[in-house]
JSON list of C-alpha atoms in Angstrom, two decimals:
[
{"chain": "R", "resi": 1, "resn": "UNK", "atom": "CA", "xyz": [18.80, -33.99, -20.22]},
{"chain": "R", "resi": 2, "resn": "UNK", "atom": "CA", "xyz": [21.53, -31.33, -20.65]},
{"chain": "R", "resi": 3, "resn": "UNK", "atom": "CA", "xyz": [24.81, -30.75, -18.05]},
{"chain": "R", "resi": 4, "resn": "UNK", "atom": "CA", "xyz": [22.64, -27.25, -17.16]},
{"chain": "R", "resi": 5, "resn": "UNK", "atom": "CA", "xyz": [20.00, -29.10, -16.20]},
{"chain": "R", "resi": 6, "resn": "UNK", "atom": "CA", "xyz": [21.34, -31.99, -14.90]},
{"chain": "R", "resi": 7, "resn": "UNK", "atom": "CA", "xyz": [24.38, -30.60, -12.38]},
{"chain": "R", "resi": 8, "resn": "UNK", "atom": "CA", "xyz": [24.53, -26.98, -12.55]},
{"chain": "R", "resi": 9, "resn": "UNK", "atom": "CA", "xyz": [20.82, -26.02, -11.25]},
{"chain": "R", "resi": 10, "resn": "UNK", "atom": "CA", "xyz": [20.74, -28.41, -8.71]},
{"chain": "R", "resi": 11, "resn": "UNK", "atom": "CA", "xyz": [24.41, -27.47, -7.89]},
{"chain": "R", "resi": 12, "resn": "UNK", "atom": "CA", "xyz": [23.05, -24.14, -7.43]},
{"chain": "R", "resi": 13, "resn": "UNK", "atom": "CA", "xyz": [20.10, -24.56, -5.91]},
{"chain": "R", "resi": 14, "resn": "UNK", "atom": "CA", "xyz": [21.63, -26.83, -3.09]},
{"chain": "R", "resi": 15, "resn": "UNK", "atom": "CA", "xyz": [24.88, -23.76, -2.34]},
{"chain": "R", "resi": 16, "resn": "UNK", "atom": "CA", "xyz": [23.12, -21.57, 0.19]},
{"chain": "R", "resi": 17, "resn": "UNK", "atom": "CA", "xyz": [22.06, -24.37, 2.24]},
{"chain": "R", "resi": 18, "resn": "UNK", "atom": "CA", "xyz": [25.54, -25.69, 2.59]},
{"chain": "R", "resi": 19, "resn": "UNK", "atom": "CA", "xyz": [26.75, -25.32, 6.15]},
{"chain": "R", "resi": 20, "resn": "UNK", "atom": "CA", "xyz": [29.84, -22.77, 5.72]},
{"chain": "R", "resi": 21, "resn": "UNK", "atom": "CA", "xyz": [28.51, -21.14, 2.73]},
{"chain": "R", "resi": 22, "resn": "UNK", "atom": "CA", "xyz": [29.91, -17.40, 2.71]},
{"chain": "R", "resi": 23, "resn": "UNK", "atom": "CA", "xyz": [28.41, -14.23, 2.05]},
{"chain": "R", "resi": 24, "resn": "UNK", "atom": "CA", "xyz": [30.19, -13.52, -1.12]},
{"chain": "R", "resi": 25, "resn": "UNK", "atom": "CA", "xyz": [29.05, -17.26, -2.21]},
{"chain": "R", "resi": 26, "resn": "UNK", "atom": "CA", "xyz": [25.66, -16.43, -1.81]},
{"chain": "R", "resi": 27, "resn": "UNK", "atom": "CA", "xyz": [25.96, -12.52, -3.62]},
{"chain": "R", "resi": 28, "resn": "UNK", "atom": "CA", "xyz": [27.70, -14.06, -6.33]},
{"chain": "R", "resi": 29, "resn": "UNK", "atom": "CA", "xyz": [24.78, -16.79, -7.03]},
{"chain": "R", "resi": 30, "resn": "UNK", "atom": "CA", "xyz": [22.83, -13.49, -7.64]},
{"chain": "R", "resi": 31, "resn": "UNK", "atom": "CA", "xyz": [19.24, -14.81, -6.72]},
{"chain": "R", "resi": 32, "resn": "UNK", "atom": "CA", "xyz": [17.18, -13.26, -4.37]},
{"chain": "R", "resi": 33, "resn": "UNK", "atom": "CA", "xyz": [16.55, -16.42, -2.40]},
{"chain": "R", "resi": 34, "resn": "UNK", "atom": "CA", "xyz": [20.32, -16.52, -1.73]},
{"chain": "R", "resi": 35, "resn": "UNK", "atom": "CA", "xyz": [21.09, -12.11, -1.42]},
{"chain": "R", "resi": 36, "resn": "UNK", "atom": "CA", "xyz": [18.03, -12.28, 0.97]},
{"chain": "R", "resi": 37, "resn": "UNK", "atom": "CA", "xyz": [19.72, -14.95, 2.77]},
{"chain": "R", "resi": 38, "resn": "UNK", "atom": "CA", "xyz": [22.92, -13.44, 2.87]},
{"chain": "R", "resi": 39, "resn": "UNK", "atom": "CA", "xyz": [21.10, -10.46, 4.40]},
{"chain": "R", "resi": 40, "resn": "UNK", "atom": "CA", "xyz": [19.55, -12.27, 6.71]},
{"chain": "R", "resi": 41, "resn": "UNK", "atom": "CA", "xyz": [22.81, -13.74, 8.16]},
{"chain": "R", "resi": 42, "resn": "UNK", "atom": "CA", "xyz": [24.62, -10.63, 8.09]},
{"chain": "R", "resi": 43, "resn": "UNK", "atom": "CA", "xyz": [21.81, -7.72, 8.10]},
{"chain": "R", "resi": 44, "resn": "UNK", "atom": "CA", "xyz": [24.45, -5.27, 9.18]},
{"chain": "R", "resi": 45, "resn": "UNK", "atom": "CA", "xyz": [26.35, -6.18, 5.78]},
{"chain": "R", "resi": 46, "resn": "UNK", "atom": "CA", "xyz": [26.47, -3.03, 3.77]},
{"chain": "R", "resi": 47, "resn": "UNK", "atom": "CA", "xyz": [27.72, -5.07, 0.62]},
{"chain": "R", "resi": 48, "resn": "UNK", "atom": "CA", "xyz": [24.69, -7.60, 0.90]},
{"chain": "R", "resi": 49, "resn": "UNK", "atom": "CA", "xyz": [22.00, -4.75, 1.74]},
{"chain": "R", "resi": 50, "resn": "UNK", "atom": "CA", "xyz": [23.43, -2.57, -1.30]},
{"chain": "R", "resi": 51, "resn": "UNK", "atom": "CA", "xyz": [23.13, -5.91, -4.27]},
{"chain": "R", "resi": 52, "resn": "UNK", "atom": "CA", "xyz": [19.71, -6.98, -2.40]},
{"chain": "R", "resi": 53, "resn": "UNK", "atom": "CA", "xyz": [18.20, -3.49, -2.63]},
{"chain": "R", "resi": 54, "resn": "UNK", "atom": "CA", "xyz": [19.56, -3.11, -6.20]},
{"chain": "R", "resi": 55, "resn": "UNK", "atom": "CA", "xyz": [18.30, -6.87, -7.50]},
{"chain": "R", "resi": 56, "resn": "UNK", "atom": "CA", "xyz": [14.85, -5.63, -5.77]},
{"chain": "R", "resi": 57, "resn": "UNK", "atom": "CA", "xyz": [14.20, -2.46, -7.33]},
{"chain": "R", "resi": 58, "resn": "UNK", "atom": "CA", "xyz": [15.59, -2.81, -10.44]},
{"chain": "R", "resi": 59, "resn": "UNK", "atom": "CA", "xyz": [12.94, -5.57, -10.81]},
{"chain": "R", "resi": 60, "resn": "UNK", "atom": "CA", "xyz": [10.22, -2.99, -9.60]},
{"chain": "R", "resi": 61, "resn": "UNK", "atom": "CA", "xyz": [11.20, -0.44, -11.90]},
{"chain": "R", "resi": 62, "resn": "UNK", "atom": "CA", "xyz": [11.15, -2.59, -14.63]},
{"chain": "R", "resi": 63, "resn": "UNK", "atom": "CA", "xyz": [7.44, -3.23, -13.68]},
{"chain": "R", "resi": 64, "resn": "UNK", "atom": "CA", "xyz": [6.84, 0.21, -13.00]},
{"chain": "R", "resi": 65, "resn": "UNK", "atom": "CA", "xyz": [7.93, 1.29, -16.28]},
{"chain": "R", "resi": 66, "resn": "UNK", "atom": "CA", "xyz": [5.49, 1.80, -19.44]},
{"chain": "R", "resi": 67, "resn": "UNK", "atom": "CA", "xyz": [5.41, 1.71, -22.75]},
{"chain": "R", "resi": 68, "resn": "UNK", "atom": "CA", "xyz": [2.36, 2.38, -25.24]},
{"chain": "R", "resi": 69, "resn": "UNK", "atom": "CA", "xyz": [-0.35, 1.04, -24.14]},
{"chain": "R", "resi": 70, "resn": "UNK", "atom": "CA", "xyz": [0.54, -1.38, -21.69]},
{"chain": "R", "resi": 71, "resn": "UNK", "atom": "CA", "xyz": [0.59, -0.98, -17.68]},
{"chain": "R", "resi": 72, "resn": "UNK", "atom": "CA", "xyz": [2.02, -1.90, -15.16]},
{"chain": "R", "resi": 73, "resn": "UNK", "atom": "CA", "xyz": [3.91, -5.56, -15.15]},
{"chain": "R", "resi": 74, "resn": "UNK", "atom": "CA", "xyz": [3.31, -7.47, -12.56]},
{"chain": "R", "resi": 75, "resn": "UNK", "atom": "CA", "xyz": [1.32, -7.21, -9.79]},
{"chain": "R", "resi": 76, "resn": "UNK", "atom": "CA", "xyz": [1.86, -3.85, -7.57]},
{"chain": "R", "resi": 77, "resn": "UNK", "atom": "CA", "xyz": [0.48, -5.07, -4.28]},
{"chain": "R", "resi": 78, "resn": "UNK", "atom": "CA", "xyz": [2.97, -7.92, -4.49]},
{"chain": "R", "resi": 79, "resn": "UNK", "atom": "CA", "xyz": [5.91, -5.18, -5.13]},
{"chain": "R", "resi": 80, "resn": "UNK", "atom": "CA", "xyz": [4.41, -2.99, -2.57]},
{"chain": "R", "resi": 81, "resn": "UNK", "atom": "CA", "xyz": [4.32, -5.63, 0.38]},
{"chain": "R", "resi": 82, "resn": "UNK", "atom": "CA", "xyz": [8.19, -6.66, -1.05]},
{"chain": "R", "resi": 83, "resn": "UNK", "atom": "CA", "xyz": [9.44, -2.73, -0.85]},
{"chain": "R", "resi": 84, "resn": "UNK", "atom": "CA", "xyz": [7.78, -3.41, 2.72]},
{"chain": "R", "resi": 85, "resn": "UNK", "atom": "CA", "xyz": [10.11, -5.82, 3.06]},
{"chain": "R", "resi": 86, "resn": "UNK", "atom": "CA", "xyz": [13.25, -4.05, 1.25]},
{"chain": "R", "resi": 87, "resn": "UNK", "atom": "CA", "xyz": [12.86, -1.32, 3.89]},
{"chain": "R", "resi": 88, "resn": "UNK", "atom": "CA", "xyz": [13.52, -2.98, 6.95]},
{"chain": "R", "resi": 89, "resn": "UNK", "atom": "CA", "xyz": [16.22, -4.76, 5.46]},
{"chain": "R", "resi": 90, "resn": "UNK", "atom": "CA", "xyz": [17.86, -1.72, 4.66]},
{"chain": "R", "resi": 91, "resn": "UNK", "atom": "CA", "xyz": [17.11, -0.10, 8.45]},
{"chain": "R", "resi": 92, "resn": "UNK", "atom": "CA", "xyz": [20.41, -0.80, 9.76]},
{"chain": "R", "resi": 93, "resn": "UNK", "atom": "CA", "xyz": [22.34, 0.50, 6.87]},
{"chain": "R", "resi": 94, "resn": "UNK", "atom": "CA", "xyz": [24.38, 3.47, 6.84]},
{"chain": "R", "resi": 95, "resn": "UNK", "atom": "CA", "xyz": [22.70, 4.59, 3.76]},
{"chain": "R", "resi": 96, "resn": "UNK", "atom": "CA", "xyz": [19.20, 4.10, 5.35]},
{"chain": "R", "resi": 97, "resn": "UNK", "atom": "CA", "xyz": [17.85, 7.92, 4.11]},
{"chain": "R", "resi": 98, "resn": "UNK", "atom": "CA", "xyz": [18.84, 7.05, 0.67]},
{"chain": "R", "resi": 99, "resn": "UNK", "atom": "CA", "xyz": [17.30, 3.25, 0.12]},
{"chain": "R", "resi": 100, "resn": "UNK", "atom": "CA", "xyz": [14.28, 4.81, 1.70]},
{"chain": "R", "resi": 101, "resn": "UNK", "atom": "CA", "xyz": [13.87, 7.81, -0.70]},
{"chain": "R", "resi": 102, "resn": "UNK", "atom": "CA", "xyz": [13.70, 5.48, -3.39]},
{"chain": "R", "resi": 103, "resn": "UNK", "atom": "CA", "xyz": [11.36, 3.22, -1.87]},
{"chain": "R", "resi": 104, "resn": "UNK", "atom": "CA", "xyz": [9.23, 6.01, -1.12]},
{"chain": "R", "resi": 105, "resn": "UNK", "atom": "CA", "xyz": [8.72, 6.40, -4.24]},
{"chain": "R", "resi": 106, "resn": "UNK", "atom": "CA", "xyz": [8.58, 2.69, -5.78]},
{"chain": "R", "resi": 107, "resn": "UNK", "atom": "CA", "xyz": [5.90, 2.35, -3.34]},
{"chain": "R", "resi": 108, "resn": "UNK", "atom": "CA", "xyz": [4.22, 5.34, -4.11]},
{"chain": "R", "resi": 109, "resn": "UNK", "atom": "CA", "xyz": [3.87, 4.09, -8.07]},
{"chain": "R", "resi": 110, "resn": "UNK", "atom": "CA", "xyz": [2.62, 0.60, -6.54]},
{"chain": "R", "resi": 111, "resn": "UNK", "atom": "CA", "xyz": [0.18, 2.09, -4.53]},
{"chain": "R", "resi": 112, "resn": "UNK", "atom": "CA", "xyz": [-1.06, 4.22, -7.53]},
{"chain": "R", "resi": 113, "resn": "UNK", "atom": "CA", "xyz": [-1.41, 0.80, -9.47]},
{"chain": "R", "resi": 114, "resn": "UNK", "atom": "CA", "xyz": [-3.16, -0.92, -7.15]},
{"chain": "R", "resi": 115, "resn": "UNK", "atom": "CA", "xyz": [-5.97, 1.78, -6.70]},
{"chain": "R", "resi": 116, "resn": "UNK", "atom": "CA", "xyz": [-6.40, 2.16, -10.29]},
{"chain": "R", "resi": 117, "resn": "UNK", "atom": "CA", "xyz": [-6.68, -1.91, -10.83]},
{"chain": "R", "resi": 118, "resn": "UNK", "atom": "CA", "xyz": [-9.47, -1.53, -7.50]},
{"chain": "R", "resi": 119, "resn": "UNK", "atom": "CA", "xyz": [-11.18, 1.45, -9.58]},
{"chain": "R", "resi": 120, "resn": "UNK", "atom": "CA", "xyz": [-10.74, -0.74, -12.67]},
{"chain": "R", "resi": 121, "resn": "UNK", "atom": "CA", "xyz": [-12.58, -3.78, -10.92]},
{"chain": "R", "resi": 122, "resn": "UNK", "atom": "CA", "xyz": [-15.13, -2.00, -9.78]},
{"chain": "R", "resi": 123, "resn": "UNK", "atom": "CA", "xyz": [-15.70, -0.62, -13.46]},
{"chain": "R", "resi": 124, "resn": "UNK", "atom": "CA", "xyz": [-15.84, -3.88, -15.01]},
{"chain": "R", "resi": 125, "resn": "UNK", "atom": "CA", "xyz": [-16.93, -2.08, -18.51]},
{"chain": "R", "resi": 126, "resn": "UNK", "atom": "CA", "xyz": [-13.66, 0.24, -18.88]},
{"chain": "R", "resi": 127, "resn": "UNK", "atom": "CA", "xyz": [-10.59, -2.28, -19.67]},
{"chain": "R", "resi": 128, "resn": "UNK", "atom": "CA", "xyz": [-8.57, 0.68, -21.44]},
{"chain": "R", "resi": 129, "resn": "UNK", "atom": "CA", "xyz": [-5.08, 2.09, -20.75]},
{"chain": "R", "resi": 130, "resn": "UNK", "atom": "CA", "xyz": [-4.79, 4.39, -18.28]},
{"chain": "R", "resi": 131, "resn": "UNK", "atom": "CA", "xyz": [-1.54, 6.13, -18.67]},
{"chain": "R", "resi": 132, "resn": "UNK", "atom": "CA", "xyz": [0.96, 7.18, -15.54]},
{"chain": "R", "resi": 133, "resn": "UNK", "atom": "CA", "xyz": [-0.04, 11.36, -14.85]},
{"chain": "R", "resi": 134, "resn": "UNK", "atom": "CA", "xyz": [2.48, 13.42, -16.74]},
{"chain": "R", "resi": 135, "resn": "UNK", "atom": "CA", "xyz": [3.07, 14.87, -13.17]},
{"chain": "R", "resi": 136, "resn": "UNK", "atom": "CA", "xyz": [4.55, 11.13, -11.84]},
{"chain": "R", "resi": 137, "resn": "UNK", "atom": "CA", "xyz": [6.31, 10.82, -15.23]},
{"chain": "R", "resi": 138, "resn": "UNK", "atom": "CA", "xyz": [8.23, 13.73, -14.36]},
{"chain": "R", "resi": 139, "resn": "UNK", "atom": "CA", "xyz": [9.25, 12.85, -11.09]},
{"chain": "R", "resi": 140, "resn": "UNK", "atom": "CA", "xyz": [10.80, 9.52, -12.17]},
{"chain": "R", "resi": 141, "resn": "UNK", "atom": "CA", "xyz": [12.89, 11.15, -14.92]}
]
């Protein structure tokens, strides 16, 4: 067994439940578990909201984004339900019209993905790529 291993995860994984943890303490461990708890015990916090809606759709992006012939990574409904999420975390922030511009869209892309894997099920023959519309390519330039 390594130090990692050993003392730093558990270290880690034991912080946010520390009585007296801070809010910086928990941004800085840079998981989601602990930003979405720092969110949840400050949801006002415009520092928290801003590194919690970054760490979130940075990671749906990166789903979102393709490459030859491969999709979607991930699974879109799960991404939709967490944008869900990401947006009512980010209703009491000052930058509210922004966060939700670009989860419009996120979710938008989801939702495309998860009718086209519905339409794809229920064509159990056609497994090929089906490529984002140049239209929705555009957009996200």
């Amino acid at each position: 067994m390594n130090l990692h291993s050993a003392i730093v995860e558990p270290t880690l994984n034991d912080w946010p439940e520390e009585p007296g943890t801070s809010i910086d303490d928990l941004l800085w461990l840079g998981r989601d578990m602990s930003m979405g708890l720092a969110v949840q015990k400050q949801p006002r916090n415009e520092k928290a909201i801003a590194r919690y809606f970054s760490r979130i759709t940075c990671r749906i992006r990166m789903n979102q984004h393709e490459t030859d012939n491969y999709a979607y990574d991930g699974d879109p409904g799960q991404d939709k339900n967490l944008l869900g999420h990401l947006k009512d975390v980010c209703a009491q922030s000052i930058r509210k019209l922004d966060y939700e511009k670009e989860i419009a869209l996120l979710t938008e892309i989801a939702e495309e993905w998860v009718q086209r894997r519905k339409q794809r099920n229920n064509n159990a023959g056609n497994t090929g790529y089906t490529p984002m519309p140049a239209d929705r390519q555009a957009r996200r330039a």
